[in-house]
PDB file of C-alpha atoms in Angstrom:
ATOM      1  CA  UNK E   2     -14.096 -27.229 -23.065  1.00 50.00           C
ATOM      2  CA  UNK E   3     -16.033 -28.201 -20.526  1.00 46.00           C
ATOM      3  CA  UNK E   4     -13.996 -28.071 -17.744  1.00 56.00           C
ATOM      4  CA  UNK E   5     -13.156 -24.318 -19.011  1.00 56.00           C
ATOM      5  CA  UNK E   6     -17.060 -23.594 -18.638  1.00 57.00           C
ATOM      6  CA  UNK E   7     -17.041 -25.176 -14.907  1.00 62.00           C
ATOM      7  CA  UNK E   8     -13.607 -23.784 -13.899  1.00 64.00           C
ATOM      8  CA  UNK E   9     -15.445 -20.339 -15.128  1.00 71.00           C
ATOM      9  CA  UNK E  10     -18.798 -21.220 -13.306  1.00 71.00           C
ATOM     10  CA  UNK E  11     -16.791 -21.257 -10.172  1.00 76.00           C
ATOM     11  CA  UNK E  12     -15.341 -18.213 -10.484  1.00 82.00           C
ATOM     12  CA  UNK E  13     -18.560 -16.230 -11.012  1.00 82.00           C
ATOM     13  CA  UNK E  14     -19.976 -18.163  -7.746  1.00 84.00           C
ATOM     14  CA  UNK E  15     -16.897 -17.495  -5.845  1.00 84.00           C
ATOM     15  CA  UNK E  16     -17.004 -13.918  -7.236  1.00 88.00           C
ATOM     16  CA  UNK E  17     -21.081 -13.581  -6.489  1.00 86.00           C
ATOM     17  CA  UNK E  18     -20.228 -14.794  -3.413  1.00 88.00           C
ATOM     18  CA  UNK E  19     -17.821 -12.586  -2.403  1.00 89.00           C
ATOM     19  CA  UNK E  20     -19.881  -9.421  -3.762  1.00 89.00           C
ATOM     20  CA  UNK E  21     -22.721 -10.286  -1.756  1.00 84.00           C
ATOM     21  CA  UNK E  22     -20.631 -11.096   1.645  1.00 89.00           C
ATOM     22  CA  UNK E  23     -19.067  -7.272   1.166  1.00 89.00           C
ATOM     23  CA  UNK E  24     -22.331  -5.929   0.625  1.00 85.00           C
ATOM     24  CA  UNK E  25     -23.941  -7.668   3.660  1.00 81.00           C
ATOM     25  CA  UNK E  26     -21.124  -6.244   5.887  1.00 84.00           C
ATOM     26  CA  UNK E  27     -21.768  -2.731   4.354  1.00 85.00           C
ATOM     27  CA  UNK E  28     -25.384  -3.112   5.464  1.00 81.00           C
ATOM     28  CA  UNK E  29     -25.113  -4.651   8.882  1.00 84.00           C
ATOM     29  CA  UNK E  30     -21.791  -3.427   9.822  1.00 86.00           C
ATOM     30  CA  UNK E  31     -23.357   0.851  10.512  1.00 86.00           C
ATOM     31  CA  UNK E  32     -25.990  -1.026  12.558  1.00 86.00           C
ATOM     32  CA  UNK E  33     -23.530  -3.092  15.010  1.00 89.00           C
ATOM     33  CA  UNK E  34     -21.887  -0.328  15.361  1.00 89.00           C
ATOM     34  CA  UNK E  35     -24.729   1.953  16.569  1.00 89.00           C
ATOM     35  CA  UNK E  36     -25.999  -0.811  18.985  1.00 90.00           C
ATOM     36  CA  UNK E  37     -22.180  -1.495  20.596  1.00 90.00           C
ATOM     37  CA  UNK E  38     -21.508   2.370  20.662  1.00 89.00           C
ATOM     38  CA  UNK E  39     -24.830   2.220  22.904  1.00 88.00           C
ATOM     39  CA  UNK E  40     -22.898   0.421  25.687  1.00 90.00           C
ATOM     40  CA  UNK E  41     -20.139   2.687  25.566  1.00 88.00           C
ATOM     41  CA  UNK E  42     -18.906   6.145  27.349  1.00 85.00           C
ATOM     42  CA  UNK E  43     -17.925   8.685  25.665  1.00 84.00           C
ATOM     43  CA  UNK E  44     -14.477   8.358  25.835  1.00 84.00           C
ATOM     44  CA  UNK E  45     -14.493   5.092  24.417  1.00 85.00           C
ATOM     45  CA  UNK E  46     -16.621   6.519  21.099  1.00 84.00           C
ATOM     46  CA  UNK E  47     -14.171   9.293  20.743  1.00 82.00           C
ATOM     47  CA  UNK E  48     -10.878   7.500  21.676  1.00 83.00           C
ATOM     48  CA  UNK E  49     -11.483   3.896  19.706  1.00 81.00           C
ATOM     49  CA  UNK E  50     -15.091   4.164  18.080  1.00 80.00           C
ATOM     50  CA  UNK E  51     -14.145   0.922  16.372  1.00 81.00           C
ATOM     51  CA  UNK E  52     -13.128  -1.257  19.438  1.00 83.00           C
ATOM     52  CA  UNK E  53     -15.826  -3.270  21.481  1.00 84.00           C
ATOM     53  CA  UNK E  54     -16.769  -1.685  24.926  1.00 86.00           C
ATOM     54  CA  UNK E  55     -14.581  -2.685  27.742  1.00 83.00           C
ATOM     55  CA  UNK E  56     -17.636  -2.570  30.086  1.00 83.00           C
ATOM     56  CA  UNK E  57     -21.407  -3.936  29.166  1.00 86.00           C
ATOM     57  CA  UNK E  58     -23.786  -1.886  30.534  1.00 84.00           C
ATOM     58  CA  UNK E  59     -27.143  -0.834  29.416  1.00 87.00           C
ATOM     59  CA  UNK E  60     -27.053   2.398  31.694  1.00 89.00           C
ATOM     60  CA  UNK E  61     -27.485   4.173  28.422  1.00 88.00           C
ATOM     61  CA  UNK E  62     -30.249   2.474  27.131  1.00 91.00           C
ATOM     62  CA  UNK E  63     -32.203   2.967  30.351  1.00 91.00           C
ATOM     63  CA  UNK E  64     -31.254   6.570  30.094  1.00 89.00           C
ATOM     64  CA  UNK E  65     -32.492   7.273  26.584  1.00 88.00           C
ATOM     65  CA  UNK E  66     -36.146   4.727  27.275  1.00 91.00           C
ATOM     66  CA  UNK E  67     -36.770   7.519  30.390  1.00 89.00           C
ATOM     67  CA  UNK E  68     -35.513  10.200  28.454  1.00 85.00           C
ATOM     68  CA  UNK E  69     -38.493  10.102  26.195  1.00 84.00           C
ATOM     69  CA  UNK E  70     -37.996   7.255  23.591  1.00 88.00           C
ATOM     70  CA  UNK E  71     -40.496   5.009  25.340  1.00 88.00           C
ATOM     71  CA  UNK E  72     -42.968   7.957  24.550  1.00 90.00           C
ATOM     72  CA  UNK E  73     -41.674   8.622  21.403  1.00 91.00           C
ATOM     73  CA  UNK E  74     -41.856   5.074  20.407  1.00 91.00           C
ATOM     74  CA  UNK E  75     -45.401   4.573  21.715  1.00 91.00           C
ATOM     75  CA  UNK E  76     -46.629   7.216  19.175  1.00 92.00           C
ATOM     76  CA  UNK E  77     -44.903   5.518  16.495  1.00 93.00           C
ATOM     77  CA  UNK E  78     -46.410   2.423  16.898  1.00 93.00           C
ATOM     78  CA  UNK E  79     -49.843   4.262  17.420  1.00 94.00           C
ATOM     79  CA  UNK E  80     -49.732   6.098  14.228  1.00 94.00           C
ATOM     80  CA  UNK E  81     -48.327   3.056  12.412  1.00 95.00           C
ATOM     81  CA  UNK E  82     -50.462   0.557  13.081  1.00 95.00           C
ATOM     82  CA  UNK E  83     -53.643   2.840  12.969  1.00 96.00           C
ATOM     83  CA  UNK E  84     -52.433   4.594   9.023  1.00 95.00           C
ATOM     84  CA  UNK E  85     -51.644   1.033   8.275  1.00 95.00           C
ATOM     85  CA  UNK E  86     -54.749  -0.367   8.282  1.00 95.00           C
ATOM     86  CA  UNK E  87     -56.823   3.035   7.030  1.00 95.00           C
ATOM     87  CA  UNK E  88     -54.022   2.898   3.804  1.00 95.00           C
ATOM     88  CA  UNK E  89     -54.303  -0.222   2.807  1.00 95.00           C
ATOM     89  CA  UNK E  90     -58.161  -0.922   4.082  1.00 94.00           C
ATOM     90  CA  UNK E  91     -59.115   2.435   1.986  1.00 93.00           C
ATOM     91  CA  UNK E  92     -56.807   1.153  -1.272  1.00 93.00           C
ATOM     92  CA  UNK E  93     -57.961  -2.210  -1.327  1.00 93.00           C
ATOM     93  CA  UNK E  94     -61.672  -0.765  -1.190  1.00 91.00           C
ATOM     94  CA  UNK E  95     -60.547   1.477  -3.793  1.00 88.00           C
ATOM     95  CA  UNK E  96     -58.862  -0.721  -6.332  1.00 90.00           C
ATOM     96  CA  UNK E  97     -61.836  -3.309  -5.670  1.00 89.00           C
ATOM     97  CA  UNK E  98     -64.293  -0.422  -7.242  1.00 85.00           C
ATOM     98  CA  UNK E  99     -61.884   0.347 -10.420  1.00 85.00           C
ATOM     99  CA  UNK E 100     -61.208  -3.558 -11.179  1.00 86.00           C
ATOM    100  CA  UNK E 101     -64.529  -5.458 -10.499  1.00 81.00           C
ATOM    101  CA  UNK E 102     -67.534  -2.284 -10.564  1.00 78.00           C
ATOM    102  CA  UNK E 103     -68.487  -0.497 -13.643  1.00 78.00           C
ATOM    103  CA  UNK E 104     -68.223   2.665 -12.692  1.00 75.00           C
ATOM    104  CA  UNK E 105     -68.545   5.565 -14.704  1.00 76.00           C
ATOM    105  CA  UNK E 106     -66.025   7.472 -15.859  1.00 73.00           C
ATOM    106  CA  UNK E 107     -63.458   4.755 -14.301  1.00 71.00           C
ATOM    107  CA  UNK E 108     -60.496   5.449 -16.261  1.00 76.00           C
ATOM    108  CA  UNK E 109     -61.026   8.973 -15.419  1.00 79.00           C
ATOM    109  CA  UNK E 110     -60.776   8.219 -11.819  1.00 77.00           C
ATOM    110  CA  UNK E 111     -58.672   5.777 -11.629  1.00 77.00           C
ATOM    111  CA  UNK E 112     -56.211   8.606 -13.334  1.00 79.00           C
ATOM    112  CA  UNK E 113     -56.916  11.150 -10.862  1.00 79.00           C
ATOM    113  CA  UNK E 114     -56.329   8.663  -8.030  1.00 76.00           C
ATOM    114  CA  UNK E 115     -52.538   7.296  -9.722  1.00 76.00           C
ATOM    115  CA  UNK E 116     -51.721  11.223 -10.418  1.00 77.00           C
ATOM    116  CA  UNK E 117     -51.813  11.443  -6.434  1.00 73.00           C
ATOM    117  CA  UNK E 118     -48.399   9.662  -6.818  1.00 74.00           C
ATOM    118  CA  UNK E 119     -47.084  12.532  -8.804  1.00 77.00           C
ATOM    119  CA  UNK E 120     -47.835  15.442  -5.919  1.00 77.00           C
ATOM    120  CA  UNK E 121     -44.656  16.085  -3.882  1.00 79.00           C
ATOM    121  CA  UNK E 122     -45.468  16.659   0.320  1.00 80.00           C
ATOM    122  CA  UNK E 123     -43.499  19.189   0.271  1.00 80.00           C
ATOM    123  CA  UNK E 124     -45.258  21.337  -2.141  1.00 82.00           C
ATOM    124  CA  UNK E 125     -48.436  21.347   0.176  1.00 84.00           C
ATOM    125  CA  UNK E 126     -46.724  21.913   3.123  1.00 88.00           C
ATOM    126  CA  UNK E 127     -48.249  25.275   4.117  1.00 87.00           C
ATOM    127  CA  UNK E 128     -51.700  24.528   2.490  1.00 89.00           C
ATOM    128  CA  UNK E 129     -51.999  21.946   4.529  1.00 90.00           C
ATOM    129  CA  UNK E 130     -50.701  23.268   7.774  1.00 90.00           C
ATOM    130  CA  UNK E 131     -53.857  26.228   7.151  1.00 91.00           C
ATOM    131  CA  UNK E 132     -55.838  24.143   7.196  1.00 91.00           C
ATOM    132  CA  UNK E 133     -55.062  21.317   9.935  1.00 91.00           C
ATOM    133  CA  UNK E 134     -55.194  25.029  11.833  1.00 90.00           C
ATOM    134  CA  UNK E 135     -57.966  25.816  11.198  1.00 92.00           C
ATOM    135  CA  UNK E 136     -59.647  22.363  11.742  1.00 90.00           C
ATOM    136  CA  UNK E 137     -58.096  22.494  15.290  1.00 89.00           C
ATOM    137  CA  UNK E 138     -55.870  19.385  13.953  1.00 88.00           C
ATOM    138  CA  UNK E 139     -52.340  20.685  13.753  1.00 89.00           C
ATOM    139  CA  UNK E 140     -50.173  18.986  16.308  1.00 87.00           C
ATOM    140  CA  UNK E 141     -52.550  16.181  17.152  1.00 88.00           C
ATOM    141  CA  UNK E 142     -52.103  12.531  16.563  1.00 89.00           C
ATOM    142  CA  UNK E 143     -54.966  13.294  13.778  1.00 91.00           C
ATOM    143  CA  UNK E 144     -52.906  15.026  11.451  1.00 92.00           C
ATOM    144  CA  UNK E 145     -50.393  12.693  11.082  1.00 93.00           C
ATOM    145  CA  UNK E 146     -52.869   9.282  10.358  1.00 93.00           C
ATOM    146  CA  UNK E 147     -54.420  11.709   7.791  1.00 93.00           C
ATOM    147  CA  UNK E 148     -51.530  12.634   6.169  1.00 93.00           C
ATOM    148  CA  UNK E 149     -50.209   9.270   5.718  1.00 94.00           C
ATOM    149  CA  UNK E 150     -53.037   7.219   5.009  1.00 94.00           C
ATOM    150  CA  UNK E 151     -53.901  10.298   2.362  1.00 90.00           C
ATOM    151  CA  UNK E 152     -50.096  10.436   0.620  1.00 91.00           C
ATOM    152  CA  UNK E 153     -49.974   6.775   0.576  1.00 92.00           C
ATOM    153  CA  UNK E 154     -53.056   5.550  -0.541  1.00 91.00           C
ATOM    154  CA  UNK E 155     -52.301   6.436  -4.304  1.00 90.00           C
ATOM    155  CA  UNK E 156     -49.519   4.193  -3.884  1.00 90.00           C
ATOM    156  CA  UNK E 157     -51.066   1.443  -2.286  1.00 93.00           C
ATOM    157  CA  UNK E 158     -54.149   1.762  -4.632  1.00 90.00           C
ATOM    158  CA  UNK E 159     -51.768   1.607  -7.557  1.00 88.00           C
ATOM    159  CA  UNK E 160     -50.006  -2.172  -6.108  1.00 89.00           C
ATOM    160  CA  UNK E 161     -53.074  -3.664  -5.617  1.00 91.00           C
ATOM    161  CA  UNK E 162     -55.241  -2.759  -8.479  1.00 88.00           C
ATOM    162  CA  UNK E 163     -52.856  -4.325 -10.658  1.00 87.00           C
ATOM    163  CA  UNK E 164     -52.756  -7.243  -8.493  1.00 88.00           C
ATOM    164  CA  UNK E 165     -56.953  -7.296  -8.684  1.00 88.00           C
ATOM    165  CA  UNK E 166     -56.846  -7.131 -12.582  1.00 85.00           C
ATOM    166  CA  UNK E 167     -55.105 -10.203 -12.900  1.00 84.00           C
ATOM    167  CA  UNK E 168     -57.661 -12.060 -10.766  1.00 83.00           C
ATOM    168  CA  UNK E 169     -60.191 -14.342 -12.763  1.00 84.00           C
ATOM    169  CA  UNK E 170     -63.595 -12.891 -13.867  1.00 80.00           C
ATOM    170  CA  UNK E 171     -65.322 -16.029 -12.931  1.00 83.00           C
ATOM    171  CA  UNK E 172     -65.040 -15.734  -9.118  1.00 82.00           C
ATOM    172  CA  UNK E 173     -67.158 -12.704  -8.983  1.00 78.00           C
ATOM    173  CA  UNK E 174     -69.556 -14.088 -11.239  1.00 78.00           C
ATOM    174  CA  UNK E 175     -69.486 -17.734  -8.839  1.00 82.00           C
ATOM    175  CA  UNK E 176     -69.875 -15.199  -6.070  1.00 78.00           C
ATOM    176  CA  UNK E 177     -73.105 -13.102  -7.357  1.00 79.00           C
ATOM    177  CA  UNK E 178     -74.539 -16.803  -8.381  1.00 80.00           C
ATOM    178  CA  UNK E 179     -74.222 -17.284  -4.824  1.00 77.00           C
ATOM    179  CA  UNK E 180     -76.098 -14.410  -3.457  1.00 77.00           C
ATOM    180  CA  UNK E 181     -73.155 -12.389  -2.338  1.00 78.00           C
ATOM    181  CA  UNK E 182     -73.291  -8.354  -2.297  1.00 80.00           C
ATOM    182  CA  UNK E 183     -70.065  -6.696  -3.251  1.00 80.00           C
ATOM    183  CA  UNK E 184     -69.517  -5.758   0.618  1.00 83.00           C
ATOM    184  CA  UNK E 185     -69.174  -9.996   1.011  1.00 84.00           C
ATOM    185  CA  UNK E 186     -67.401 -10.695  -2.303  1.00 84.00           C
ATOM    186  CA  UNK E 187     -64.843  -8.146  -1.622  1.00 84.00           C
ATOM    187  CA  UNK E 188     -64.653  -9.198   2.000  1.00 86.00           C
ATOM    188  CA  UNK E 189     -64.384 -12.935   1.986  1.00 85.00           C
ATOM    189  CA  UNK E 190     -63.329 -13.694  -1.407  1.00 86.00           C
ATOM    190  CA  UNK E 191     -61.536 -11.218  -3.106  1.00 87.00           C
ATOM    191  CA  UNK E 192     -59.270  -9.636  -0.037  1.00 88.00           C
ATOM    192  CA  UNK E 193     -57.979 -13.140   1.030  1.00 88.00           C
ATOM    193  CA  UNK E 194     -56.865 -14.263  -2.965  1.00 88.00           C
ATOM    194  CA  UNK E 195     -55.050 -10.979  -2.571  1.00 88.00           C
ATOM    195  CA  UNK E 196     -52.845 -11.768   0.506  1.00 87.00           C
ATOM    196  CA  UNK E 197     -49.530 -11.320  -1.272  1.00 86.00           C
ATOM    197  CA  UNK E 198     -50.035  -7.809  -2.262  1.00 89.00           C
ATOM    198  CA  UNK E 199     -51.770  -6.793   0.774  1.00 91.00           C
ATOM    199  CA  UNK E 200     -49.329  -8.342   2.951  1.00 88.00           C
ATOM    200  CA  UNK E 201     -46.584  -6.623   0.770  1.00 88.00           C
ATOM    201  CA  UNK E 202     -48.589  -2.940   1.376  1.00 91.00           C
ATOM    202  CA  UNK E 203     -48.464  -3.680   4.787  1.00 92.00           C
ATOM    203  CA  UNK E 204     -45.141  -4.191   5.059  1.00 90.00           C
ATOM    204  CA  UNK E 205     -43.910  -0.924   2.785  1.00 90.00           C
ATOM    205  CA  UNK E 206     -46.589   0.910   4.581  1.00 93.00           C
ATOM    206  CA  UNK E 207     -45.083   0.492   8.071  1.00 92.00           C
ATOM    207  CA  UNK E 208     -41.872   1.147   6.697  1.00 90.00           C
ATOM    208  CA  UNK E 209     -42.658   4.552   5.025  1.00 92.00           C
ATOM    209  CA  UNK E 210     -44.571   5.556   8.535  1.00 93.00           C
ATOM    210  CA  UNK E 211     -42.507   4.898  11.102  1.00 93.00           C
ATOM    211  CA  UNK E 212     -39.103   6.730   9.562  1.00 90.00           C
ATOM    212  CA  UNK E 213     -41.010   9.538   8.049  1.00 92.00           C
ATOM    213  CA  UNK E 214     -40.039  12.775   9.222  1.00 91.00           C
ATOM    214  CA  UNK E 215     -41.265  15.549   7.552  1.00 90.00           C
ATOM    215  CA  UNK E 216     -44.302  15.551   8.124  1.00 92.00           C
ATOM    216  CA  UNK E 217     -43.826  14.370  11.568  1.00 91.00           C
ATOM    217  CA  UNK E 218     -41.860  17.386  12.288  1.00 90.00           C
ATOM    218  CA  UNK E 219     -44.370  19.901  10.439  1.00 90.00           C
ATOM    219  CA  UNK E 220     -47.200  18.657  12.304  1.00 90.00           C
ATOM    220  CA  UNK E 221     -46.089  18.014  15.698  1.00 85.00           C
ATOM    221  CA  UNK E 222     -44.170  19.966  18.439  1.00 78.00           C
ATOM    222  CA  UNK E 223     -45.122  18.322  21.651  1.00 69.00           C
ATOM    223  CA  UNK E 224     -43.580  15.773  23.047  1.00 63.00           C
ATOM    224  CA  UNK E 225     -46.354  13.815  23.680  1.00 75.00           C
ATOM    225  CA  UNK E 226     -47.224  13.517  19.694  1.00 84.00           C
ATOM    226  CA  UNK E 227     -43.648  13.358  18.477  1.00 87.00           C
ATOM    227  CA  UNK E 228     -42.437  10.250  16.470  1.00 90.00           C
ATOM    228  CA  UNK E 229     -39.518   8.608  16.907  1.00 90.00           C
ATOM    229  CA  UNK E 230     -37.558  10.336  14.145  1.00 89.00           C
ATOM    230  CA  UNK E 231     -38.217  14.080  15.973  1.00 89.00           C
ATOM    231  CA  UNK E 232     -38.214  12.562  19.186  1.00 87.00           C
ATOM    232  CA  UNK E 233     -34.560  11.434  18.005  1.00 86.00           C
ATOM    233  CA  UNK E 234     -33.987  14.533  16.879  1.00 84.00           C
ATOM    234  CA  UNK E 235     -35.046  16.438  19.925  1.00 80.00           C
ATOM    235  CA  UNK E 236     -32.880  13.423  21.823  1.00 78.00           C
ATOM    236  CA  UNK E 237     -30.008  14.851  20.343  1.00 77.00           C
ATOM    237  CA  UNK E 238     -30.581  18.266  20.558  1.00 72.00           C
ATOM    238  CA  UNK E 239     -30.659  18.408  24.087  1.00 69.00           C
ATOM    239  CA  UNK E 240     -28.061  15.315  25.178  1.00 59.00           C
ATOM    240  CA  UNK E 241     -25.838  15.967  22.584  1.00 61.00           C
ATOM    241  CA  UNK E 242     -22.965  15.452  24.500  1.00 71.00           C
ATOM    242  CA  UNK E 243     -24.242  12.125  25.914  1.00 81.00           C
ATOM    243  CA  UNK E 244     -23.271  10.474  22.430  1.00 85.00           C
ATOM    244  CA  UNK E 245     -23.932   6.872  24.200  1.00 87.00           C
ATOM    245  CA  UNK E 246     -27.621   7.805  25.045  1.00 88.00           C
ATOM    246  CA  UNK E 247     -28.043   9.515  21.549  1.00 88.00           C
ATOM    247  CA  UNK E 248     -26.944   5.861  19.952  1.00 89.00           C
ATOM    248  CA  UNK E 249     -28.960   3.812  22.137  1.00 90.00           C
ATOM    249  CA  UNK E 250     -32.021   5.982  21.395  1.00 90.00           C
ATOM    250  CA  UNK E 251     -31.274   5.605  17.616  1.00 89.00           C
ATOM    251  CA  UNK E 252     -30.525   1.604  18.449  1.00 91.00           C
ATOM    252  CA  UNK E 253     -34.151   0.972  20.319  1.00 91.00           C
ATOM    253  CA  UNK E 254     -36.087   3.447  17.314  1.00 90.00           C
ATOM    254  CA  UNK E 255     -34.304   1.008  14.154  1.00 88.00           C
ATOM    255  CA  UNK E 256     -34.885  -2.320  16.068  1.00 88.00           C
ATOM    256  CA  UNK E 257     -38.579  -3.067  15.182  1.00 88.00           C
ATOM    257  CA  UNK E 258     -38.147  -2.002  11.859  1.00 86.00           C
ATOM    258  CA  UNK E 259     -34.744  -4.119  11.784  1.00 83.00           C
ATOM    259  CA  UNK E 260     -36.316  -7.194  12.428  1.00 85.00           C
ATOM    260  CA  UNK E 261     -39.756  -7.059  10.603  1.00 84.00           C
ATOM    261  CA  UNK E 262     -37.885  -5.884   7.144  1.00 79.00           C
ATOM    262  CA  UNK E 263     -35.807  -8.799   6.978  1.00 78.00           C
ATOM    263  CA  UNK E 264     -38.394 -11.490   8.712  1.00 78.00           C
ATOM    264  CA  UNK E 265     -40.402  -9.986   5.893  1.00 74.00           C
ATOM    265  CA  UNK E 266     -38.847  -9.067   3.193  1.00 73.00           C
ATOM    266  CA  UNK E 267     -39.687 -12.092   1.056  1.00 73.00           C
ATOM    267  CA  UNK E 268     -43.605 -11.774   1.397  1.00 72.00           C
ATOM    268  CA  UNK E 269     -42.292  -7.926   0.019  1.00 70.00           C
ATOM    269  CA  UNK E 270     -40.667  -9.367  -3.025  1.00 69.00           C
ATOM    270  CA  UNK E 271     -43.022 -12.170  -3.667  1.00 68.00           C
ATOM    271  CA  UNK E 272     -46.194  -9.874  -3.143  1.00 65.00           C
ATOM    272  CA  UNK E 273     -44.449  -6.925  -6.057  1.00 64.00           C
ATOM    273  CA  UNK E 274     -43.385  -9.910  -8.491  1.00 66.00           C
ATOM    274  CA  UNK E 275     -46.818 -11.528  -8.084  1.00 62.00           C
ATOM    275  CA  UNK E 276     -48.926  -8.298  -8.505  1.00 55.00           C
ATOM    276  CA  UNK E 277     -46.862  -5.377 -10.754  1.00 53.00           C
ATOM    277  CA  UNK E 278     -44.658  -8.013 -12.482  1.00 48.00           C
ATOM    278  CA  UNK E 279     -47.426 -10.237 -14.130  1.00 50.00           C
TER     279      UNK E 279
END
């Protein structure tokens, strides 16, 4: 019997195993495939898409960094890193006031700020292009750190708030004993006990910004605010013949986000499980 329940064990491992080898070529495989196809020509793509190139040559990579992608992904990073910290700086601030301040009426707004997760963008679409108009914002770098430190912060309010509930009482108190206003409480003591959920924001945050496209493509028709996903767009739109270029454009825009998802997708998991899942 209990060499059954081993001889079993080892075929669920083997089995687990083999599940999770198939799935990892599923997710890498598309990926290789768009960096190699960068180093081919196009009759290479269109003859044997699935063979390695016979020549290695970033000639297409330099073509589609001059054809605009270094511009495009300047902007990216500009309107990531600058929504990143207004989203999660704002939210913190913001779940910090509904979980340690009596406020009144707290329940009320801490419903009004959740429901924010409930609004579609595409709903206020023209709404908000009026007025972005008619602030003189519409296709500026503006309107886009607005927009997605605005969307998101419901979000991000919502992750950390329930991380900040679960936080003991007793360091506020040991904080006020100590002479500390709420600006140095929430500042020193309790923004650095949250580090798992704020690093986990962070991460989701940058994620969210730097493929988004609708709004990107609402908001911006110059090349000089364009994201990566329009500029990509607009890549292809006028060198869609040049199908190397086109995939080395897409290979330099999912690099970045490549790399930082799986260097940190563990701080993502441990951050959720540590903060929603208690």
């Amino acid at each position: 019997m209990v060499n059954r329940i081993g001889f079993l064990g080892v075929i669920t491992r083997v089995f687990l195993w083999a599940f999770l080898l198939c799935l990892a070529v599923v997710v890498v495989y598309p990926l290789l495939w768009m960096v190699l196809n960068g180093f081919k020509t196009n009759g290479e793509i269109f003859g044997n898409p699935f063979s390695l190139p016979s020549h290695w040559s970033f000639d297409s990579y330099q073509k589609a960094w001059n054809r605009g992608v270094s511009n495009y992904l300047t902007t990216s990073v500009l309107v990531t890193v600058t929504s990143t910290i207004a989203t999660v700086f704002v939210s913190a601030w913001a779940a910090y006031g509904l979980t340690r301040v009596n406020i009144p009426f707290s329940k009320l707004t801490t419903g009004v700020i959740l429901g924010g997760l409930m609004l579609a963008p595409s709903v206020a679409l023209v709404p908000l292009v009026k007025m972005f108009q008619a602030m003189g914002l519409y296709n500026s770098f503006w309107a886009l750190l607005i927009l997605y430190t605005a969307f998101r912060v419901p979000f991000t309010t919502f992750l950390i708030r329930a991380y900040m509930l679960d936080l003991p009482r007793e360091v506020d108190e040991a904080a006020e004993m100590d002479g500390c206003g709420r600006w140095t409480a929430f500042w020193r003591i309790i923004l650095p006990m949250c580090k798992p959920i704020i690093t986990s924001t962070v991460l989701l945050h940058i994620l969210f910004a730097w493929n988004e496209y609708l709004f990107a493509m609402v908001f911006t028709s110059g090349a000089g605010v364009q994201t990566l996903p329009v500029g990509l767009m607009s890549l292809m739109s006028k060198h869609g013949t040049e199908f190397p270029v086109v995939f080395a454009g897409m290979a330099i825009a999912a690099f970045p986000v490549v790399l930082l998802f799986f260097a940190g997708q563990r701080y993502i998991v441990k951050g959720l499980a540590d903060g929603v899942g208690k």
